[in-house]
Short mmCIF file of C-alpha atoms in Angstrom, two decimals:
data_model
loop_
_atom_site.label_atom_id
_atom_site.label_comp_id
_atom_site.label_asym_id
_atom_site.label_seq_id
_atom_site.Cartn_x
_atom_site.Cartn_y
_atom_site.Cartn_z
CA MET P 1 0.63 14.58 27.63
CA LYS P 2 -1.00 12.41 30.27
CA LYS P 3 -4.75 12.43 29.92
CA GLN P 4 -7.19 13.73 32.51
CA ALA P 5 -8.24 11.13 35.05
CA TRP P 6 -11.71 11.08 36.58
CA ARG P 7 -13.00 9.20 39.59
CA VAL P 8 -16.74 8.62 39.94
CA LEU P 9 -18.04 7.78 43.40
CA PHE P 10 -21.40 7.06 45.07
CA PHE P 11 -24.25 6.37 42.63
CA ALA P 12 -22.73 7.67 39.41
CA THR P 13 -22.46 5.78 36.12
CA PRO P 14 -20.22 7.35 33.46
CA VAL P 15 -21.32 7.40 29.85
CA HIS P 16 -18.67 8.67 27.43
CA ARG P 17 -19.45 10.64 24.32
CA ASP P 18 -17.71 9.53 21.16
CA GLN P 19 -16.14 12.89 20.38
CA GLY P 20 -13.73 13.33 23.26
CA ALA P 21 -11.61 11.49 25.77
CA HIS P 22 -12.01 14.30 28.28
CA MET P 23 -15.80 14.26 28.43
CA ALA P 24 -17.86 12.22 30.86
CA ARG P 25 -21.60 12.27 31.28
CA ILE P 26 -22.80 11.33 34.73
CA ARG P 27 -26.30 10.07 35.44
CA LEU P 28 -27.61 10.67 38.95
CA ALA P 29 -29.73 7.68 39.95
CA GLY P 30 -31.36 9.14 43.03
CA GLY P 31 -27.97 10.21 44.32
CA ILE P 32 -25.22 12.73 43.68
CA ALA P 33 -21.99 12.31 41.75
CA LEU P 34 -18.51 13.36 42.84
CA LEU P 35 -16.05 14.36 40.16
CA ALA P 36 -12.49 14.58 41.45
CA VAL P 37 -9.89 16.07 39.12
CA THR P 38 -6.38 14.74 39.37
CA ALA P 39 -3.37 16.59 38.06
CA SER P 40 -2.03 15.98 34.57
CA ALA P 41 1.55 16.08 33.44
CA CYS P 42 0.95 19.43 31.77
CA GLY P 43 -1.69 22.12 31.59
CA LEU P 44 -2.45 25.68 30.71
CA GLY P 45 -0.48 28.35 32.47
CA ASN P 46 -0.48 32.12 32.61
CA ASP P 47 2.81 33.67 33.63
CA ASP P 48 1.12 37.02 34.23
CA ARG P 49 -1.03 35.69 37.05
CA PRO P 50 0.28 35.71 40.63
CA SER P 51 1.85 32.43 41.69
CA GLY P 52 0.75 32.75 45.30
CA ALA P 53 2.54 33.14 48.56
CA GLY P 54 6.17 32.27 49.15
CA ASP P 55 5.23 28.82 50.43
CA GLY P 56 4.39 27.75 46.89
CA GLY P 57 0.63 28.14 47.12
CA GLY P 58 -0.99 28.61 43.73
CA HIS P 59 -3.46 31.03 42.17
CA LEU P 60 -6.73 30.03 40.45
CA VAL P 61 -9.29 31.99 38.42
CA TYR P 62 -12.95 30.99 38.43
CA ALA P 63 -15.63 32.26 36.02
CA GLU P 64 -18.75 32.91 38.11
CA HIS P 65 -21.98 33.05 36.09
CA LEU P 66 -24.00 35.03 38.68
CA PRO P 67 -22.71 38.48 39.68
CA PRO P 68 -24.00 39.92 42.95
CA VAL P 69 -27.30 41.71 42.47
CA ALA P 70 -28.44 42.42 46.05
CA ALA P 71 -25.36 43.93 47.73
CA TRP P 72 -24.54 40.52 49.24
CA ALA P 73 -27.86 40.21 51.07
CA LEU P 74 -27.80 36.62 52.34
CA GLU P 75 -31.51 36.11 51.70
CA SER P 76 -30.74 36.48 47.97
CA ASN P 77 -28.84 34.37 45.45
CA ASP P 78 -25.73 36.39 46.34
CA ALA P 79 -25.31 33.96 49.24
CA PHE P 80 -24.74 31.12 46.77
CA THR P 81 -21.98 33.08 45.03
CA LEU P 82 -20.34 33.84 48.37
CA THR P 83 -20.46 30.16 49.36
CA ARG P 84 -18.86 29.11 46.08
CA ALA P 85 -16.13 31.66 46.87
CA GLY P 86 -15.16 29.64 49.94
CA CYS P 87 -16.03 32.57 52.22
CA LEU P 88 -19.54 31.98 53.57
CA GLU P 89 -20.33 28.80 55.53
CA PRO P 90 -23.67 27.50 56.92
CA LEU P 91 -24.19 25.33 59.99
CA VAL P 92 -24.74 22.16 57.94
CA GLN P 93 -23.05 20.91 54.77
CA SER P 94 -24.87 19.30 51.85
CA GLU P 95 -22.74 16.38 50.69
CA LEU P 96 -22.41 15.17 47.14
CA ASP P 97 -24.64 12.13 47.75
CA GLY P 98 -27.45 14.29 49.14
CA SER P 99 -26.70 13.55 52.79
CA LEU P 100 -25.90 16.12 55.48
CA SER P 101 -22.69 16.53 57.45
CA GLU P 102 -21.17 18.84 60.03
CA LYS P 103 -20.05 22.34 59.10
CA LEU P 104 -20.27 25.15 61.64
CA ALA P 105 -22.52 22.92 63.72
CA THR P 106 -21.31 19.54 65.00
CA SER P 107 -24.73 18.07 65.83
CA TRP P 108 -28.44 18.84 65.69
CA GLU P 109 -31.60 17.35 67.11
CA GLN P 110 -35.34 17.90 66.87
CA VAL P 111 -35.94 18.28 70.61
CA GLU P 112 -39.65 19.08 70.25
CA PRO P 113 -42.08 18.85 67.32
CA THR P 114 -41.51 22.57 66.62
CA ALA P 115 -37.98 23.05 67.99
CA TRP P 116 -34.48 22.04 66.92
CA GLU P 117 -31.19 22.60 68.74
CA PHE P 118 -27.82 22.93 67.01
CA GLN P 119 -24.50 22.46 68.81
CA LEU P 120 -21.93 24.87 67.37
CA ARG P 121 -18.36 24.00 66.49
CA GLU P 122 -16.02 25.37 69.15
CA ASP P 123 -12.95 27.56 68.60
CA VAL P 124 -14.14 28.92 65.25
CA GLN P 125 -13.27 32.54 64.57
CA PHE P 126 -14.55 34.90 61.95
CA GLN P 127 -11.84 36.24 59.68
CA ASP P 128 -11.80 39.51 61.67
CA GLY P 129 -10.74 37.55 64.76
CA THR P 130 -14.07 37.67 66.62
CA PRO P 131 -15.52 34.41 67.96
CA MET P 132 -18.31 32.52 66.25
CA ASP P 133 -20.53 31.90 69.26
CA ALA P 134 -24.25 31.42 69.78
CA ASP P 135 -24.97 35.15 69.97
CA ALA P 136 -23.24 35.78 66.64
CA VAL P 137 -25.10 32.90 64.97
CA VAL P 138 -28.45 34.02 66.35
CA GLY P 139 -27.78 37.54 65.10
CA ALA P 140 -26.88 36.32 61.60
CA LEU P 141 -29.93 34.06 61.27
CA THR P 142 -32.27 36.68 62.71
CA HIS P 143 -31.00 39.18 60.13
CA VAL P 144 -32.04 36.80 57.34
CA LEU P 145 -35.32 36.05 59.06
CA GLU P 146 -36.21 39.74 59.20
CA ALA P 147 -35.34 40.47 55.57
CA LYS P 148 -37.99 42.33 53.56
CA THR P 149 -37.61 39.85 50.72
CA PRO P 150 -37.56 36.45 52.46
CA ALA P 151 -35.17 33.65 51.67
CA ARG P 152 -36.86 30.69 50.03
CA SER P 153 -35.52 28.19 52.58
CA PHE P 154 -35.50 30.21 55.81
CA ASN P 155 -38.23 32.79 56.38
CA ALA P 156 -40.86 33.98 58.82
CA GLU P 157 -43.52 31.82 57.20
CA VAL P 158 -41.63 28.76 58.44
CA ILE P 159 -39.48 29.96 61.36
CA SER P 160 -40.86 31.49 64.58
CA GLY P 161 -37.51 32.56 65.96
CA VAL P 162 -33.90 31.78 66.89
CA GLU P 163 -32.36 32.03 70.35
CA ALA P 164 -29.15 31.13 72.19
CA VAL P 165 -29.42 28.29 74.70
CA ASP P 166 -25.83 28.75 75.88
CA GLU P 167 -22.56 29.94 74.35
CA SER P 168 -22.37 27.03 71.93
CA THR P 169 -26.01 26.00 71.41
CA ILE P 170 -28.81 27.65 69.46
CA ARG P 171 -32.50 26.79 69.33
CA ILE P 172 -34.67 27.30 66.24
CA GLU P 173 -38.45 27.32 66.64
CA THR P 174 -40.67 26.47 63.68
CA LYS P 175 -44.30 27.46 63.22
CA GLN P 176 -45.30 23.88 62.60
CA PRO P 177 -43.43 20.59 62.85
CA ASP P 178 -40.74 20.60 60.15
CA VAL P 179 -38.76 17.39 59.69
CA LEU P 180 -36.57 19.09 57.08
CA LEU P 181 -35.14 21.95 59.13
CA ALA P 182 -31.61 20.49 59.09
CA TYR P 183 -31.74 20.57 55.27
CA ARG P 184 -32.77 24.22 55.42
CA MET P 185 -29.69 24.96 57.49
CA ALA P 186 -27.46 23.65 54.67
CA SER P 187 -28.70 26.38 52.34
CA PRO P 188 -26.24 29.20 51.59
CA ASN P 189 -29.02 31.60 52.60
CA THR P 190 -28.41 30.50 56.20
CA GLY P 191 -24.67 31.17 56.05
CA ILE P 192 -23.11 32.87 59.08
CA LEU P 193 -21.25 36.19 58.98
CA ALA P 194 -19.62 38.15 61.80
CA PRO P 195 -21.67 40.83 63.62
CA LYS P 196 -19.56 43.49 61.87
CA ALA P 197 -21.05 42.41 58.52
CA TYR P 198 -24.46 43.82 59.45
CA GLU P 199 -23.40 47.21 60.87
CA GLY P 200 -23.53 49.25 57.66
CA GLU P 201 -26.19 49.98 55.09
CA GLN P 202 -25.23 46.86 53.18
CA ILE P 203 -23.54 43.56 54.03
CA ASP P 204 -19.78 43.77 54.53
CA ILE P 205 -18.16 40.58 53.23
CA GLU P 206 -14.50 41.54 53.74
CA GLY P 207 -13.10 39.78 56.79
CA THR P 208 -16.48 38.64 58.10
CA CYS P 209 -16.67 35.03 56.87
CA THR P 210 -15.49 31.78 58.49
CA GLY P 211 -14.45 29.92 55.32
CA PRO P 212 -11.10 28.86 53.84
CA PHE P 213 -10.89 32.03 51.72
CA GLU P 214 -11.19 35.70 52.60
CA VAL P 215 -12.48 38.40 50.26
CA VAL P 216 -9.78 41.11 50.24
CA GLU P 217 -11.01 43.23 47.34
CA GLU P 218 -14.19 43.66 45.36
CA ASN P 219 -14.29 45.25 41.93
CA SER P 220 -18.00 45.98 41.67
CA GLN P 221 -19.79 43.64 39.24
CA GLN P 222 -16.41 42.60 37.84
CA SER P 223 -14.47 40.41 40.26
CA LEU P 224 -13.54 39.33 43.76
CA THR P 225 -9.95 38.88 44.94
CA LEU P 226 -9.45 36.09 47.48
CA GLU P 227 -6.66 35.11 49.83
CA ARG P 228 -6.36 31.97 51.88
CA ASN P 229 -7.57 32.14 55.48
CA GLU P 230 -4.41 31.16 57.35
CA THR P 231 -6.37 30.48 60.54
CA TYR P 232 -9.15 28.43 58.94
CA TRP P 233 -10.68 26.03 61.45
CA GLY P 234 -10.57 23.19 58.90
CA GLY P 235 -6.84 23.48 58.18
CA THR P 236 -4.64 25.53 55.86
CA PRO P 237 -6.10 25.91 52.33
CA ALA P 238 -3.93 24.69 49.45
CA LEU P 239 -4.37 27.78 47.26
CA ALA P 240 -2.72 31.03 48.32
CA THR P 241 -4.78 33.41 46.20
CA ALA P 242 -7.66 33.35 43.75
CA GLU P 243 -9.86 35.52 41.60
CA ILE P 244 -13.55 35.19 40.82
CA ARG P 245 -14.58 36.90 37.58
CA PHE P 246 -18.26 37.64 37.06
CA ILE P 247 -18.95 36.54 33.49
CA VAL P 248 -22.65 36.34 32.69
CA ASP P 249 -22.23 35.43 29.01
CA GLY P 250 -21.70 31.68 28.56
CA GLU P 251 -19.93 32.24 25.24
CA VAL P 252 -17.37 34.46 26.98
CA ARG P 253 -16.88 31.90 29.76
CA ALA P 254 -16.13 29.24 27.15
CA THR P 255 -13.76 31.51 25.24
CA GLN P 256 -11.80 32.49 28.35
CA LEU P 257 -11.53 28.86 29.42
CA GLN P 258 -10.14 27.85 26.03
CA ALA P 259 -7.67 30.75 26.11
CA GLY P 260 -6.42 29.77 29.56
CA GLU P 261 -7.62 33.03 31.09
CA VAL P 262 -9.78 31.17 33.63
CA ASP P 263 -9.17 27.77 35.22
CA ILE P 264 -12.77 26.67 35.92
CA ALA P 265 -15.94 27.70 34.06
CA PRO P 266 -19.46 26.37 34.79
CA TYR P 267 -22.63 26.33 32.68
CA LEU P 268 -20.87 26.25 29.34
CA PRO P 269 -22.95 26.36 26.13
CA VAL P 270 -23.50 22.88 24.72
CA ALA P 271 -22.71 24.26 21.28
CA HIS P 272 -19.06 24.47 22.38
CA LEU P 273 -18.78 20.87 23.58
CA THR P 274 -17.10 19.36 20.55
CA GLN P 275 -14.51 22.14 20.39
CA LEU P 276 -13.86 22.00 24.14
CA GLU P 277 -13.55 18.21 24.13
CA GLY P 278 -10.91 18.44 21.43
CA ASN P 279 -8.66 20.55 23.65
CA ASP P 280 -6.17 18.28 25.47
CA ASP P 281 -5.59 20.97 28.10
CA LEU P 282 -9.20 20.85 29.26
CA ALA P 283 -11.47 18.43 31.09
CA VAL P 284 -15.14 19.00 30.28
CA THR P 285 -17.84 17.14 32.15
CA THR P 286 -21.61 17.07 31.89
CA THR P 287 -23.45 16.06 35.05
CA GLU P 288 -27.18 15.49 35.27
CA GLN P 289 -28.54 17.80 37.93
CA PRO P 290 -31.69 17.96 40.09
CA ARG P 291 -32.85 20.91 38.00
CA THR P 292 -35.51 21.47 35.33
CA THR P 293 -35.99 24.23 32.76
CA ALA P 294 -39.61 25.29 32.35
CA MET P 295 -41.62 27.91 30.56
CA MET P 296 -43.30 29.50 33.56
CA LEU P 297 -46.89 30.60 32.95
CA ASN P 298 -48.54 33.31 35.04
CA ASN P 299 -51.60 31.43 36.31
CA SER P 300 -53.01 34.57 37.94
CA ARG P 301 -54.06 36.42 34.80
CA PRO P 302 -55.34 35.77 31.25
CA PRO P 303 -54.72 33.85 29.17
CA PHE P 304 -52.94 31.41 31.50
CA ASP P 305 -55.52 31.51 34.27
CA ASP P 306 -57.44 29.07 32.05
CA PRO P 307 -56.04 25.52 32.34
CA LEU P 308 -57.35 24.68 28.87
CA VAL P 309 -55.15 27.41 27.36
CA ARG P 310 -52.15 26.20 29.36
CA GLN P 311 -52.75 22.63 28.21
CA ALA P 312 -53.04 23.79 24.61
CA ILE P 313 -49.70 25.57 24.86
CA GLN P 314 -48.18 22.45 26.40
CA ARG P 315 -49.46 20.23 23.55
CA ALA P 316 -48.07 22.61 20.90
CA ILE P 317 -44.49 22.55 22.20
CA ASP P 318 -42.14 19.79 21.08
CA THR P 319 -39.79 19.26 24.04
CA GLN P 320 -37.93 16.44 22.29
CA ALA P 321 -37.07 18.78 19.42
CA ILE P 322 -35.82 21.40 21.90
CA ALA P 323 -33.65 18.81 23.69
CA ASP P 324 -32.23 17.48 20.42
CA SER P 325 -31.67 20.74 18.56
CA ILE P 326 -30.83 23.40 21.15
CA TYR P 327 -29.20 21.12 23.71
CA GLU P 328 -27.76 18.61 21.22
CA GLY P 329 -29.08 15.65 23.20
CA VAL P 330 -27.19 16.61 26.36
CA MET P 331 -30.47 17.34 28.14
CA SER P 332 -33.61 15.20 28.12
CA PRO P 333 -37.23 16.22 27.49
CA ALA P 334 -39.07 16.79 30.75
CA ILE P 335 -41.79 14.54 32.13
CA GLY P 336 -42.75 17.13 34.75
CA PRO P 337 -40.85 18.98 37.45
CA PHE P 338 -38.69 15.99 38.44
CA ALA P 339 -36.32 13.91 36.31
CA PRO P 340 -37.49 10.30 35.84
CA ASP P 341 -34.53 8.73 37.68
CA GLN P 342 -35.36 10.50 40.95
CA PRO P 343 -36.99 8.20 43.55
CA TRP P 344 -39.93 10.62 43.98
CA ALA P 345 -40.68 11.04 40.25
CA PRO P 346 -43.75 9.48 38.61
CA GLN P 347 -42.96 6.09 37.10
CA ASP P 348 -43.50 4.96 33.52
CA VAL P 349 -44.33 8.49 32.37
CA SER P 350 -43.30 9.97 29.03
CA PRO P 351 -42.91 13.59 27.92
CA VAL P 352 -46.04 15.19 26.49
CA SER P 353 -46.24 14.45 22.76
CA PRO P 354 -46.81 17.49 20.56
CA ASP P 355 -50.20 17.47 18.87
CA LEU P 356 -51.32 20.64 17.10
CA ASP P 357 -54.80 19.27 16.41
CA GLU P 358 -55.32 18.58 20.09
CA ALA P 359 -53.97 22.02 20.92
CA ARG P 360 -56.50 23.61 18.56
CA ARG P 361 -59.30 21.52 20.10
CA LEU P 362 -58.36 22.67 23.62
CA LEU P 363 -58.30 26.32 22.54
CA ASP P 364 -61.65 25.89 20.83
CA GLU P 365 -63.06 24.38 24.03
CA ALA P 366 -61.70 27.39 25.93
CA GLY P 367 -63.37 29.72 23.43
CA VAL P 368 -60.02 31.23 22.43
CA ASP P 369 -59.09 32.13 18.87
CA PRO P 370 -55.36 31.29 18.55
CA SER P 371 -54.85 34.12 16.06
CA ALA P 372 -56.00 36.55 18.75
CA LEU P 373 -53.65 35.11 21.37
CA SER P 374 -50.42 37.03 22.00
CA PHE P 375 -48.02 36.99 24.95
CA GLN P 376 -44.51 38.02 25.94
CA LEU P 377 -41.86 35.39 26.76
CA MET P 378 -38.89 36.43 28.92
CA ALA P 379 -35.52 34.74 28.31
CA TYR P 380 -32.54 35.66 30.45
CA VAL P 381 -29.13 35.55 28.84
CA SER P 382 -27.01 34.04 31.63
CA ARG P 383 -28.38 30.71 30.41
CA PRO P 384 -26.80 30.81 26.95
CA GLU P 385 -29.35 28.54 25.27
CA PHE P 386 -32.45 30.42 26.47
CA PRO P 387 -32.70 32.91 23.57
CA ASP P 388 -32.62 29.99 21.14
CA VAL P 389 -35.17 28.02 23.18
CA ALA P 390 -37.45 31.07 23.11
CA ALA P 391 -37.09 31.30 19.34
CA VAL P 392 -38.06 27.63 18.93
CA ILE P 393 -41.12 28.11 21.14
CA GLN P 394 -42.02 31.21 19.15
CA ASP P 395 -41.88 29.18 15.94
CA GLN P 396 -43.79 26.17 17.33
CA LEU P 397 -46.62 28.28 18.75
CA GLY P 398 -46.61 30.35 15.57
CA GLN P 399 -47.81 27.22 13.77
CA LEU P 400 -51.03 27.59 15.77
CA GLY P 401 -51.26 31.27 14.92
CA ILE P 402 -50.19 32.37 18.43
CA GLU P 403 -47.92 35.40 18.57
CA VAL P 404 -44.97 35.15 20.99
CA LYS P 405 -42.94 38.28 21.64
CA ILE P 406 -39.47 37.52 23.04
CA ARG P 407 -37.87 39.77 25.65
CA SER P 408 -34.23 39.12 26.53
CA GLY P 409 -32.39 40.50 29.54
CA ASP P 410 -30.89 39.70 32.93
CA ALA P 411 -32.55 37.36 35.41
CA ALA P 412 -32.03 39.90 38.19
CA THR P 413 -34.05 42.44 36.24
CA PHE P 414 -36.83 39.98 35.46
CA GLU P 415 -37.22 38.40 38.90
CA PRO P 416 -39.11 41.26 40.63
CA GLU P 417 -41.64 41.19 37.80
CA TRP P 418 -42.06 37.42 38.16
CA LEU P 419 -42.66 37.63 41.89
CA ALA P 420 -45.08 40.55 41.49
CA GLY P 421 -47.04 38.65 38.83
CA ASP P 422 -46.30 41.36 36.28
CA TYR P 423 -45.44 39.09 33.35
CA ASP P 424 -46.96 36.56 30.94
CA ALA P 425 -44.41 33.77 30.52
CA ALA P 426 -40.73 33.26 31.29
CA LEU P 427 -38.03 30.65 30.83
CA LEU P 428 -36.66 29.59 34.20
CA SER P 429 -34.01 27.09 35.26
CA ARG P 430 -34.97 25.90 38.75
CA GLY P 431 -33.26 23.40 41.05
CA TYR P 432 -35.74 21.32 43.03
CA LEU P 433 -33.21 20.52 45.77
CA LEU P 434 -31.54 23.92 45.79
CA ASP P 435 -33.23 25.51 48.80
CA VAL P 436 -33.94 22.39 50.85
CA GLY P 437 -32.39 19.01 50.12
CA ASP P 438 -35.84 17.46 49.69
CA PRO P 439 -38.53 18.29 47.09
CA ALA P 440 -40.92 19.52 49.79
CA GLY P 441 -38.93 22.74 50.04
CA TYR P 442 -39.25 23.39 46.31
CA LEU P 443 -42.94 22.50 46.25
CA ALA P 444 -43.66 24.75 49.24
CA ALA P 445 -41.77 27.71 47.79
CA ASP P 446 -42.97 27.38 44.19
CA TYR P 447 -46.46 25.85 44.30
CA THR P 448 -48.23 26.82 47.52
CA CYS P 449 -50.47 29.88 47.66
CA ALA P 450 -48.11 31.84 49.93
CA GLY P 451 -44.94 30.27 48.56
CA SER P 452 -41.89 32.52 48.71
CA TYR P 453 -40.96 31.76 45.06
CA ASN P 454 -44.37 31.12 43.52
CA VAL P 455 -43.46 32.52 40.10
CA ALA P 456 -46.40 30.69 38.52
CA HIS P 457 -48.79 32.37 41.00
CA TYR P 458 -50.50 29.01 41.33
CA CYS P 459 -52.87 28.56 44.26
CA ASP P 460 -54.69 25.35 45.11
CA GLU P 461 -55.92 24.50 48.61
CA GLU P 462 -55.45 20.75 48.17
CA THR P 463 -51.86 21.22 47.03
CA ASP P 464 -51.16 23.41 50.06
CA THR P 465 -52.51 20.72 52.37
CA GLN P 466 -50.44 17.96 50.76
CA VAL P 467 -47.21 19.98 50.90
CA ASN P 468 -47.74 20.97 54.54
CA GLN P 469 -48.41 17.37 55.50
CA ALA P 470 -45.23 16.26 53.73
CA LEU P 471 -43.16 18.81 55.67
CA GLN P 472 -44.36 17.18 58.89
CA ASN P 473 -44.07 13.55 57.81
CA GLU P 474 -41.01 11.66 59.03
CA ASN P 475 -41.83 8.74 56.73
CA GLN P 476 -39.65 9.31 53.66
CA GLY P 477 -41.56 6.82 51.53
CA ALA P 478 -44.85 8.55 52.26
CA ARG P 479 -43.32 11.93 51.42
CA TYR P 480 -42.03 10.58 48.12
CA GLU P 481 -45.50 9.30 47.23
CA THR P 482 -46.88 12.79 47.87
CA TYR P 483 -44.22 14.36 45.64
CA ARG P 484 -45.04 11.85 42.92
CA SER P 485 -48.73 12.71 43.07
CA LEU P 486 -48.08 16.46 43.04
CA ALA P 487 -45.69 16.17 40.09
CA GLN P 488 -48.37 14.40 38.07
CA LYS P 489 -50.89 17.08 39.01
CA LEU P 490 -48.63 19.97 37.99
CA GLN P 491 -47.92 18.28 34.68
CA SER P 492 -51.49 17.30 33.90
CA GLU P 493 -52.81 20.80 34.69
CA ALA P 494 -49.93 22.36 32.69
CA VAL P 495 -49.30 24.76 35.54
CA ASN P 496 -46.04 25.39 33.69
CA VAL P 497 -44.61 23.83 30.55
CA PHE P 498 -41.71 21.73 31.80
CA LEU P 499 -39.21 21.62 28.94
CA VAL P 500 -35.98 19.76 29.77
CA HIS P 501 -34.26 18.09 32.69
CA GLU P 502 -30.88 19.72 32.95
CA SER P 503 -27.25 18.72 32.86
CA GLY P 504 -24.55 21.13 33.93
CA VAL P 505 -21.54 21.50 31.63
CA VAL P 506 -18.39 22.55 33.48
CA GLY P 507 -14.85 22.86 32.18
CA ALA P 508 -11.52 22.99 33.99
CA THR P 509 -7.93 23.16 32.88
CA THR P 510 -5.98 19.99 33.55
CA SER P 511 -3.79 21.88 36.00
CA VAL P 512 -6.71 22.03 38.44
CA GLU P 513 -6.55 19.58 41.34
CA ASN P 514 -9.24 18.43 43.77
CA PHE P 515 -12.11 20.21 42.08
CA GLU P 516 -15.39 18.60 43.04
CA GLN P 517 -18.42 19.56 40.97
CA HIS P 518 -21.33 19.74 43.39
CA PRO P 519 -24.65 19.01 41.61
CA LEU P 520 -26.28 21.94 43.41
CA ASN P 521 -23.23 24.12 42.63
CA PHE P 522 -22.82 25.07 46.29
CA TYR P 523 -19.06 24.74 46.64
CA VAL P 524 -16.04 25.55 44.47
CA PHE P 525 -13.28 27.10 46.60
CA THR P 526 -12.78 24.36 49.15
CA LYS P 527 -9.75 23.95 51.40
CA ASP P 528 -8.27 21.31 49.08
CA LEU P 529 -8.78 23.05 45.72
CA ASP P 530 -5.40 23.58 44.06
CA VAL P 531 -3.51 24.01 40.79
CA SER P 532 -0.33 22.22 39.74
#
């Protein structure tokens, strides 16, 4: 059997693990890596699956780790799932090197300090045959803007309004100068659906997208059935049909990949790496991502409203041990919110060293008896390692006499409690380029007083001022210096306990062609995705 071939472009440097020929680890040095899968001489097959249309188009099954939880409301994370499905498209595309390119818009310009204009791609039709014109785009974006639960990247705190200039031009007004608006328009939350999608009580995704694939059937919380969009503006898609299976459990995703029941599976448990690497029918790749796992601390109520208590917790947790034991060295201990190889990360900084004596001293200074300290730690199961991480934290803090009660469940169930401030602590995997392709978006959403995703419920006037100034600063170097300073502040104040900088483990059968692993996991079902 011919082995899997990988091409690494842009800023990526491959580092191969000893255990397997099909495993590559990609380090992102301030850029994004592109992994392009080429066909092998043989691969897994499933004769029971449809082979596609009569023109020879194939069929592919993808294991999606996030099922829809908000009836496809585009202000929610459901938009990201719908974008990966090749259905929903935004105006701007986030490329694999972090740059922006044309999607449903062909150009954009900041015409005034608080106004941008976007020129729309002509002759694009929604899958129901209606035209994608300025009125349709304005309607779609206004629907998101008026959502009760705002999108992190595009909301009324940032955007004043959207209007049509002419049939193919829209104008977006911002409340203050925002040099990053084009990055906001690459977020899946700003994807465009046909007017028909918004007519019912919930979003209708069948026939209302512009992408290379159309949703033709939804089996609630189980799967989506896709067919190629024969009239796609970007050309005819290679695949004829596809299925997306919603599989929250990482162990199940790994098992189905090994059995050949799915063709692509993301966020695989690191505990399965050796076994997966030994399978010649699979290509398994680990890519460092702009994403950090943290133990979020509710700064708005005791005991974590006291920075001394937060710092004590931080000093009692051994992040190197977590990286080595739970993540088997695939992930690295965190130095703060940003990975050290990012151009805006603090330089020459090491992870916090565990020191139980110092932790006891800090608690004593705070007037807190560790044996009287008890809190609940939430760990959601769609991240397969989180229950084990929680158990390690429970043990490490137990050495101080602190009681940690673990609560496992679904992220969708936990999130309303986080946002309402009705929790103590929670494990959270958060991408710092996910909402806006610049850290200012993450900092504004997560660490300003009125931030739309301020799970920590952290509020500091100076931080607000610095973030707002960064959003208006066209000087990239100056913005990066601000991010560096804020990262050091968040770490030194132990606003949260940043645990590990993440790597995403994704597996694909060697029959998969032209699969490009996007570091932000925006796109899967592209026009060129295929199976041999």
